[in-house]
mmCIF file of C-alpha atoms in Angstrom:
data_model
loop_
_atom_site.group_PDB
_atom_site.id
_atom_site.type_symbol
_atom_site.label_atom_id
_atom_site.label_comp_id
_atom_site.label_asym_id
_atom_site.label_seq_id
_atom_site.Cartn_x
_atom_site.Cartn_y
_atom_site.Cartn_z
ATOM 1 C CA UNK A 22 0.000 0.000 0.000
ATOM 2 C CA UNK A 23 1.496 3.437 -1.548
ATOM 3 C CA UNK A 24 2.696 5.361 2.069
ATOM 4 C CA UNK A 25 0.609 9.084 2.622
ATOM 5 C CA UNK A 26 2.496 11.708 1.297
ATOM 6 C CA UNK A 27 0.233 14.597 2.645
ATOM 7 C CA UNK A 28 -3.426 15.291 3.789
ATOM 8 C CA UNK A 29 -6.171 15.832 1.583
ATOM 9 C CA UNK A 30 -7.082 19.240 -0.328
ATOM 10 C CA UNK A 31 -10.887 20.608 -0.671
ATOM 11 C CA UNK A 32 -11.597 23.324 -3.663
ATOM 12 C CA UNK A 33 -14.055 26.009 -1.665
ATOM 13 C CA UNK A 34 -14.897 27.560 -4.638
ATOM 14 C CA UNK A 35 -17.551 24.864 -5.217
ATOM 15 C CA UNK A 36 -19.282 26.244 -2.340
ATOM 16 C CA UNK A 37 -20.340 29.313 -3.916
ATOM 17 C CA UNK A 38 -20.630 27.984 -7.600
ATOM 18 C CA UNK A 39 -23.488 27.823 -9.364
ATOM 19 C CA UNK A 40 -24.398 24.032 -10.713
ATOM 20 C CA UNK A 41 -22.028 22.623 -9.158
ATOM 21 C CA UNK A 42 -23.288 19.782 -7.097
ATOM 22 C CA UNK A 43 -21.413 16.424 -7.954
ATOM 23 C CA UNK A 44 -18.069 18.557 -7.208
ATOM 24 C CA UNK A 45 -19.739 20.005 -4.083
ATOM 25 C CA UNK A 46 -20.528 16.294 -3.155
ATOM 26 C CA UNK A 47 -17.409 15.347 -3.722
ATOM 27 C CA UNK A 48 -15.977 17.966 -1.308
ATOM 28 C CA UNK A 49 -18.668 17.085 1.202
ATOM 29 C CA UNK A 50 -17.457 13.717 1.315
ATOM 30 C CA UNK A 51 -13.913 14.444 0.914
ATOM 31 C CA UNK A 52 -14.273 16.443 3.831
ATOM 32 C CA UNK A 53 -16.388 13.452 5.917
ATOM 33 C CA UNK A 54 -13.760 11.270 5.426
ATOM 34 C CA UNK A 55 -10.552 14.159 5.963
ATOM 35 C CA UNK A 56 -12.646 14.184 9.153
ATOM 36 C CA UNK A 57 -12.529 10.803 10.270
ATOM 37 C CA UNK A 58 -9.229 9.560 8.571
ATOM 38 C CA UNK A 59 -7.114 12.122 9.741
ATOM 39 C CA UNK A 60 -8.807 15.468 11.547
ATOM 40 C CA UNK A 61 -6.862 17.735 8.967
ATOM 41 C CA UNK A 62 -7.041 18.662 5.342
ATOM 42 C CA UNK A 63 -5.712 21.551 3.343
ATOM 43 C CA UNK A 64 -8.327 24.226 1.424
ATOM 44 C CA UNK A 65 -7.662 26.263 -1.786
ATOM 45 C CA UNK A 66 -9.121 28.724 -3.004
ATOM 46 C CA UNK A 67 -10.456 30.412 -0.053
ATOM 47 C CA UNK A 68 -10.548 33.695 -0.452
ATOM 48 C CA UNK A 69 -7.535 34.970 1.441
ATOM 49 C CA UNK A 70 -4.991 36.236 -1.158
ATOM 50 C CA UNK A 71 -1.995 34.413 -1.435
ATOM 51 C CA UNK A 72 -0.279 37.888 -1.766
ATOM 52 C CA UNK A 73 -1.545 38.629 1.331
ATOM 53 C CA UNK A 74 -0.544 35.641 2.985
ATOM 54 C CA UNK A 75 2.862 35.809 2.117
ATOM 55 C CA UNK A 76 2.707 39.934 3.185
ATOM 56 C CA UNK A 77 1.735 38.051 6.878
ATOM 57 C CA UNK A 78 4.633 35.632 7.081
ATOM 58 C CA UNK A 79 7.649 38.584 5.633
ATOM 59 C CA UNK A 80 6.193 40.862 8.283
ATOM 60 C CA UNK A 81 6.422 38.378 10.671
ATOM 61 C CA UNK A 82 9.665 37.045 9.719
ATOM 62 C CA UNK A 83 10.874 40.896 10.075
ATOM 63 C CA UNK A 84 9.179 41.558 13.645
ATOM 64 C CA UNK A 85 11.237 37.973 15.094
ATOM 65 C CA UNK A 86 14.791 39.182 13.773
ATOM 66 C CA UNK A 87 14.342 41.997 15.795
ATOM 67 C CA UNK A 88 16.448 41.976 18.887
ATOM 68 C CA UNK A 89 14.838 40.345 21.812
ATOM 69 C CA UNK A 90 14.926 44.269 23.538
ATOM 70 C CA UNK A 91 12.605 45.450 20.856
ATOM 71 C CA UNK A 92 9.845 42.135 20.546
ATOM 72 C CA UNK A 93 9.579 42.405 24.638
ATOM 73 C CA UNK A 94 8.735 46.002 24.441
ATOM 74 C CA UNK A 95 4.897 44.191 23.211
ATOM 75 C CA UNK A 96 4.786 41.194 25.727
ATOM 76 C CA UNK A 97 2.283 40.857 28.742
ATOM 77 C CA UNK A 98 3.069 42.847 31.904
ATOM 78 C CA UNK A 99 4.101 40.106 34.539
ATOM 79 C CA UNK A 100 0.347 39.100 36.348
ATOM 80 C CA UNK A 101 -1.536 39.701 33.480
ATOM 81 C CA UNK A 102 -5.158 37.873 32.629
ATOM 82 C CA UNK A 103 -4.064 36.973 29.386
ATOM 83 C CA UNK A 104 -0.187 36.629 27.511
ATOM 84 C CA UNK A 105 -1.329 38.563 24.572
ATOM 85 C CA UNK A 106 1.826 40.320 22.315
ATOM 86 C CA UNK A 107 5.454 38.766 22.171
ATOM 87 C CA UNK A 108 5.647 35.744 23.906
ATOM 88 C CA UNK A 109 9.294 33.782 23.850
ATOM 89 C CA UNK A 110 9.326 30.244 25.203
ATOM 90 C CA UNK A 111 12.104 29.839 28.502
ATOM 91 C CA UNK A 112 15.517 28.373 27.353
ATOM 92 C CA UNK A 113 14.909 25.069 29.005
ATOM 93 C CA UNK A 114 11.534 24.328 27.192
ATOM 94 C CA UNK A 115 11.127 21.655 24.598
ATOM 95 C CA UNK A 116 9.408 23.671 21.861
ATOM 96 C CA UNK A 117 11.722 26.255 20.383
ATOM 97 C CA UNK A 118 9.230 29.224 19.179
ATOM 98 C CA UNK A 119 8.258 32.815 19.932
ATOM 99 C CA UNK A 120 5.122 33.819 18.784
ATOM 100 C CA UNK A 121 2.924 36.913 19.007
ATOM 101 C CA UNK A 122 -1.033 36.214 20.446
ATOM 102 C CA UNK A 123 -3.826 38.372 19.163
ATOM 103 C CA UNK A 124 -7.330 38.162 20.005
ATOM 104 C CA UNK A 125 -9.980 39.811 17.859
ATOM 105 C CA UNK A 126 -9.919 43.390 16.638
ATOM 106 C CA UNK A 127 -10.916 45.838 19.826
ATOM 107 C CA UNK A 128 -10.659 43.286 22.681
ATOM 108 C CA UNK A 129 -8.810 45.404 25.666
ATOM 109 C CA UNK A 130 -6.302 42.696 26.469
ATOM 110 C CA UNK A 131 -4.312 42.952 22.669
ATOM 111 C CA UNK A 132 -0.823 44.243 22.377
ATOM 112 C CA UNK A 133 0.122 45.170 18.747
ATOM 113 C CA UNK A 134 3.460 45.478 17.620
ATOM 114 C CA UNK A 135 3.980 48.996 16.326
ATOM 115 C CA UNK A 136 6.885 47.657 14.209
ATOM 116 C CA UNK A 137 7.422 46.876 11.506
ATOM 117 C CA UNK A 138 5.297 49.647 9.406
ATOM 118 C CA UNK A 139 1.728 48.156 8.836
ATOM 119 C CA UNK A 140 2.128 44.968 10.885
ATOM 120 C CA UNK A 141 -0.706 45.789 13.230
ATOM 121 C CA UNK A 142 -2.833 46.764 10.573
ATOM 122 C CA UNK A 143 -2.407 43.750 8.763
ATOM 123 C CA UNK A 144 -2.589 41.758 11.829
ATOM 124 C CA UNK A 145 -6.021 42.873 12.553
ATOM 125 C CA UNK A 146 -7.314 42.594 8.459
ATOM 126 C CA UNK A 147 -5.552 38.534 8.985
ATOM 127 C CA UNK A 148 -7.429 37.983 11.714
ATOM 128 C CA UNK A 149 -10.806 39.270 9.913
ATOM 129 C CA UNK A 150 -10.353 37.020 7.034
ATOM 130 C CA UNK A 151 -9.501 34.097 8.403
ATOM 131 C CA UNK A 152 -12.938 34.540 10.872
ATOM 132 C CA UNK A 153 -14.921 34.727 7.661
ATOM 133 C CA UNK A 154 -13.156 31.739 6.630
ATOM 134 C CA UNK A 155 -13.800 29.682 9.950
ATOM 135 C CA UNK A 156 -17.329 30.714 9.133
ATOM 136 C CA UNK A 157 -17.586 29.191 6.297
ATOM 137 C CA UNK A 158 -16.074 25.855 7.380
ATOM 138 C CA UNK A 159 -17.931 25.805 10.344
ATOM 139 C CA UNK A 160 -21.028 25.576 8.099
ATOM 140 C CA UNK A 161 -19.349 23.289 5.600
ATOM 141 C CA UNK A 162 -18.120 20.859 8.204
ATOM 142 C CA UNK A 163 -21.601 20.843 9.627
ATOM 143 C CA UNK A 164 -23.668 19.693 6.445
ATOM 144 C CA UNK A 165 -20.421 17.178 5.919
ATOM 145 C CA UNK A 166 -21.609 15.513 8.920
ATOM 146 C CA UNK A 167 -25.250 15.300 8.051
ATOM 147 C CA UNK A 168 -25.942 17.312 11.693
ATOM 148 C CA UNK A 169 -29.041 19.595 11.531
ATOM 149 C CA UNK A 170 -28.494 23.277 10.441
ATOM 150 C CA UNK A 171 -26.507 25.610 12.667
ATOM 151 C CA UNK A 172 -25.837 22.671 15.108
ATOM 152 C CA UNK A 173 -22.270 23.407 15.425
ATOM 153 C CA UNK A 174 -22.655 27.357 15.536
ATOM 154 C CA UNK A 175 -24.744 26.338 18.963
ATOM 155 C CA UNK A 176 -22.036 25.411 20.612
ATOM 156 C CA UNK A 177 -19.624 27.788 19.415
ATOM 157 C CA UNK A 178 -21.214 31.176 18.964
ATOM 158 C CA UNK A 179 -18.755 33.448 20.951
ATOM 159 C CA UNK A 180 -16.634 34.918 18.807
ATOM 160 C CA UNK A 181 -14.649 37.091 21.724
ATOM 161 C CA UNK A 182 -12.125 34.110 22.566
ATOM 162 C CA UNK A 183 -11.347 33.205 19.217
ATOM 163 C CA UNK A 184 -7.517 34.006 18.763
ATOM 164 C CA UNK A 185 -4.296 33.837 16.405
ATOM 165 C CA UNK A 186 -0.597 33.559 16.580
ATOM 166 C CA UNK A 187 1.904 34.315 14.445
ATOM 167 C CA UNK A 188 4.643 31.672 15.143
ATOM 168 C CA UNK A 189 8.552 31.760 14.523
ATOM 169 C CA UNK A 190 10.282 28.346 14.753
ATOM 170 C CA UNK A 191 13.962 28.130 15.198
ATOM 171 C CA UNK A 192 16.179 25.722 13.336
ATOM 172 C CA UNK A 193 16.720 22.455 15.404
ATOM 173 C CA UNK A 194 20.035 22.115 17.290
ATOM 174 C CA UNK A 195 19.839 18.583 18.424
ATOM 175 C CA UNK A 196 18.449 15.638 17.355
ATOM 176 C CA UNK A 197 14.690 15.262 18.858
ATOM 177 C CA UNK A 198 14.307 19.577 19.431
ATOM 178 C CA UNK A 199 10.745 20.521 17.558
ATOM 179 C CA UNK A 200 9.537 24.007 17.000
ATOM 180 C CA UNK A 201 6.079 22.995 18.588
ATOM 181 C CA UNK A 202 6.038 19.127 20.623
ATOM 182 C CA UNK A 203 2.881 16.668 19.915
ATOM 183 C CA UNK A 204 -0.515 18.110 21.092
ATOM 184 C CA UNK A 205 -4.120 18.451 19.962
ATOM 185 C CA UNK A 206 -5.965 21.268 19.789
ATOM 186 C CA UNK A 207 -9.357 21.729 22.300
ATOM 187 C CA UNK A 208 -10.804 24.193 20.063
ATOM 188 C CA UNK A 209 -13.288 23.951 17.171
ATOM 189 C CA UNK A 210 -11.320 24.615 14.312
ATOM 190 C CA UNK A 211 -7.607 25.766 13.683
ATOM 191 C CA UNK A 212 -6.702 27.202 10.458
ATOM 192 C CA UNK A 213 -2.505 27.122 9.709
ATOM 193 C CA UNK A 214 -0.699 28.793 6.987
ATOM 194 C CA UNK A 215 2.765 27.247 6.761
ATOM 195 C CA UNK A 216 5.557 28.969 4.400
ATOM 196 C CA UNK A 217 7.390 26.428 2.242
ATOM 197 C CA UNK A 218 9.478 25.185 4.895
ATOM 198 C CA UNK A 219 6.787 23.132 6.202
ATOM 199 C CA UNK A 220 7.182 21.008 9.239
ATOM 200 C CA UNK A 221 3.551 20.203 10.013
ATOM 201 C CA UNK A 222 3.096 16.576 10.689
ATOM 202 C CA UNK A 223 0.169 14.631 11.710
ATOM 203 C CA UNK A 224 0.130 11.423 14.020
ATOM 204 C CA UNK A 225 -2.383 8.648 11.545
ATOM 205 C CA UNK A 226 -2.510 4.729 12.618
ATOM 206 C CA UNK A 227 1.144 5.148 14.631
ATOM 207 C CA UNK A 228 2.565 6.944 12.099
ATOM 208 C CA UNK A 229 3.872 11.073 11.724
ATOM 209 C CA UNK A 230 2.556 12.102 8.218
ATOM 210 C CA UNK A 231 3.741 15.326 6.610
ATOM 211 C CA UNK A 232 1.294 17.767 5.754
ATOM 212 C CA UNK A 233 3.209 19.101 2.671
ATOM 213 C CA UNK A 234 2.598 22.584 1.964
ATOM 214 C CA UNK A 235 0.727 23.582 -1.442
ATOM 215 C CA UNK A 236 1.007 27.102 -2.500
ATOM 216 C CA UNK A 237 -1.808 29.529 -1.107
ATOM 217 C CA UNK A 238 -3.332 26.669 0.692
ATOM 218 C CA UNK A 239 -4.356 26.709 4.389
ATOM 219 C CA UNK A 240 -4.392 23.995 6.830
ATOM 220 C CA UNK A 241 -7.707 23.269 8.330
ATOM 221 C CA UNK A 242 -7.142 20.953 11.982
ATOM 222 C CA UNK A 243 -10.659 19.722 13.008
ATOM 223 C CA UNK A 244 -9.897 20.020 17.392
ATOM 224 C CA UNK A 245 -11.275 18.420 20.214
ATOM 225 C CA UNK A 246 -15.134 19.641 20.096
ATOM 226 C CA UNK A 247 -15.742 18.248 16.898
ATOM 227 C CA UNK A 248 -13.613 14.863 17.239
ATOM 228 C CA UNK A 249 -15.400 14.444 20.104
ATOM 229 C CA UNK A 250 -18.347 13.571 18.420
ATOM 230 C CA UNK A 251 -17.008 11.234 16.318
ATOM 231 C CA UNK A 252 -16.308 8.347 18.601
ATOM 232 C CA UNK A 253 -19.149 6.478 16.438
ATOM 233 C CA UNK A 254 -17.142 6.269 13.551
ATOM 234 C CA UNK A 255 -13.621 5.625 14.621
ATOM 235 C CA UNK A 256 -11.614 3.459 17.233
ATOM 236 C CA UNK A 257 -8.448 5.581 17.813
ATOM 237 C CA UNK A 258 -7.642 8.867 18.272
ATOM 238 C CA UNK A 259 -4.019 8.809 16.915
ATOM 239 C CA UNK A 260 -4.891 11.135 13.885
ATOM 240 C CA UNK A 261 -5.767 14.671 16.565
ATOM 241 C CA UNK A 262 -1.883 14.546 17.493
ATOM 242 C CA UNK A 263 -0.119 16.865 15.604
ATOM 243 C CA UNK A 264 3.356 18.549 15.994
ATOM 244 C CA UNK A 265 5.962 20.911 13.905
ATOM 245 C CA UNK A 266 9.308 19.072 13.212
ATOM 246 C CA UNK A 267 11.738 22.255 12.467
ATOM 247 C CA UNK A 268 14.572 21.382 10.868
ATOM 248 C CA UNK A 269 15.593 24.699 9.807
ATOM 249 C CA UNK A 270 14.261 28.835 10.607
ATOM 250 C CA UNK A 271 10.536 28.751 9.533
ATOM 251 C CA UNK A 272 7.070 30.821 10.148
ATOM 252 C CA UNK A 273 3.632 30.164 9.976
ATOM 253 C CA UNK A 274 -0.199 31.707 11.469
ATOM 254 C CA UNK A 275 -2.525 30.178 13.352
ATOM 255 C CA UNK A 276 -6.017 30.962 13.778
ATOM 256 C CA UNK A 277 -8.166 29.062 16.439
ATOM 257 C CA UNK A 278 -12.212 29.380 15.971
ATOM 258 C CA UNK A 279 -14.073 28.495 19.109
ATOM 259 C CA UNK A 280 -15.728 30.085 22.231
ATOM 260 C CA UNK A 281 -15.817 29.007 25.973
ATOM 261 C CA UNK A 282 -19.334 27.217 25.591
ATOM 262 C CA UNK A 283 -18.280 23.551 27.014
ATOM 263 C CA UNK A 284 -19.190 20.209 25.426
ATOM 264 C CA UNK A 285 -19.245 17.632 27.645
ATOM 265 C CA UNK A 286 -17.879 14.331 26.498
ATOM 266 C CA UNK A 287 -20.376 12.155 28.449
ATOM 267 C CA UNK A 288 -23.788 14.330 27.709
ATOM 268 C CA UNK A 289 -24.087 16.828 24.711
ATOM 269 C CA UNK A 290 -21.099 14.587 22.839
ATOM 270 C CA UNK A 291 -23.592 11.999 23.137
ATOM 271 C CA UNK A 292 -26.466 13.810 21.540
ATOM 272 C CA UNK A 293 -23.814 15.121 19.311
ATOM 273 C CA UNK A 294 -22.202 11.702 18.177
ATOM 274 C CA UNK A 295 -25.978 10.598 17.274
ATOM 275 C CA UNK A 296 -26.924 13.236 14.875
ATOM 276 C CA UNK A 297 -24.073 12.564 12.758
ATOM 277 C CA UNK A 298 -24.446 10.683 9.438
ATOM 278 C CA UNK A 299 -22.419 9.564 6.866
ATOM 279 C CA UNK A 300 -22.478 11.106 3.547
#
């Protein structure tokens, strides 16, 4: 059996063409089984300029070279509620990244790097698009599953704690160092733009996987309170583990969808579990 070179990718402009419903089919089901295979695929054609994509990471990439006096000068004060800004991770810690947290336009607890020129701005216009974008596959996801309308956007319908990094992974130094260890993600959905570095991998049947990165695509993790529900249609849960295997310097954005509504694995995952139905 041929080994997986890569997740699957789902064409979103089917979604919004006009007689187009074997392809949109298709997606549905390519998305089903994306879901239950491995938790991940990869979407074109999304709406979010590649231009402006690439814009994100060189901004980013400028604001990490920065010296370290500069990036701290847009961290958290000590005690704060929430580490929004520059965050660094401590010398002795096994992921080896710095990363900037931003939660959505006008919340009170963001701090914005004011350099480089424009990198707030664009910050804030990311973080817009990529909400529009969650949106969408929120809605996509949902029909994919054969759940009711809107049943997802029940349970996730705050959009105040919805959030997105901008990561910079250093190159590894030693064997075994990653830029971000094994972990899944408790959220709805993620969305992840990697540059062509790479370094994504996802954990399927024992196995690390490389998500390989297609130009202008974005990463779309399925987290924790969708998975959840799909204890009906799978026996492990190998495929939510995910981690970034650095190699060499590398940047990518991360944008998490979900709000603090809780679904409880024994009661509403349940319910939730039973309204799903294959394609």
């Amino acid at each position: 059996m041929a080994k997986d070179t890569g997740i699957p990718t789902v064409d979103l402009s089917v979604f919004s063409a006009q007689n187009e419903t074997e392809a949109k089919k298709k997606a549905f089901e390519t998305i089903y089984q994306a879901c239950s295979s491995y938790g991940f695929f990869q979407i074109v054609n999304h709406g979010v300029p590649i231009e402006f994509l690439e814009e994100a990471l060189e901004l980013s990439r400028t604001f990490f070279h920065y010296p370290d006096d500069i990036k701290l000068k847009y961290s958290s004060k000590p005690g704060a509620p929430l580490l929004a800004g520059f965050n660094k991770q401590k010398k002795n810690c096994v992921d080896k990244n710095e990363y900037v947290l931003v939660f959505p336009p006008g919340s009170n607890y963001n701090i914005y790097p004011q350099e480089p020129p424009q990198f707030k701005e664009l910050l804030e216009e990311m973080f817009k698009k990529l909400s529009k974008v969650c949106l969408l596959l929120e809605s996509i996801v949902n029909e994919s599953l054969g759940l009711p309308p809107d049943f997802l956007k029940q349970y996730n319908n705050d959009r105040s704690w919805d959030f997105m990094t901008t990561l910079y992974y250093f190159s590894a130094t030693e064997e075994g160092e990653n830029g971000l260890t094994h972990h899944e993600d408790g959220n709805c959905i993620t969305l992840v733009f990697q540059d062509d570095t790479g370094g994504l991998q996802v954990r399927k049947d024992g196995e690390w996987i490389p998500v390989v990165p297609v130009e202008g695509a974005i990463v779309v993790n399925i987290g924790d309170v969708i998975q959840w529900g799909f204890g009906v249609i799978r026996e492990k849960r190998d495929f939510l583990m995910h981690s970034s295997i650095i190699c060499m310097e590398t940047n990518g954005l991360s944008h998490c969808h979900s709000s603090l509504k809780k679904l409880e694995r024994n009661q509403n995952t349940k319910d939730f579990s039973s309204k799903i139905t294959k394609p």
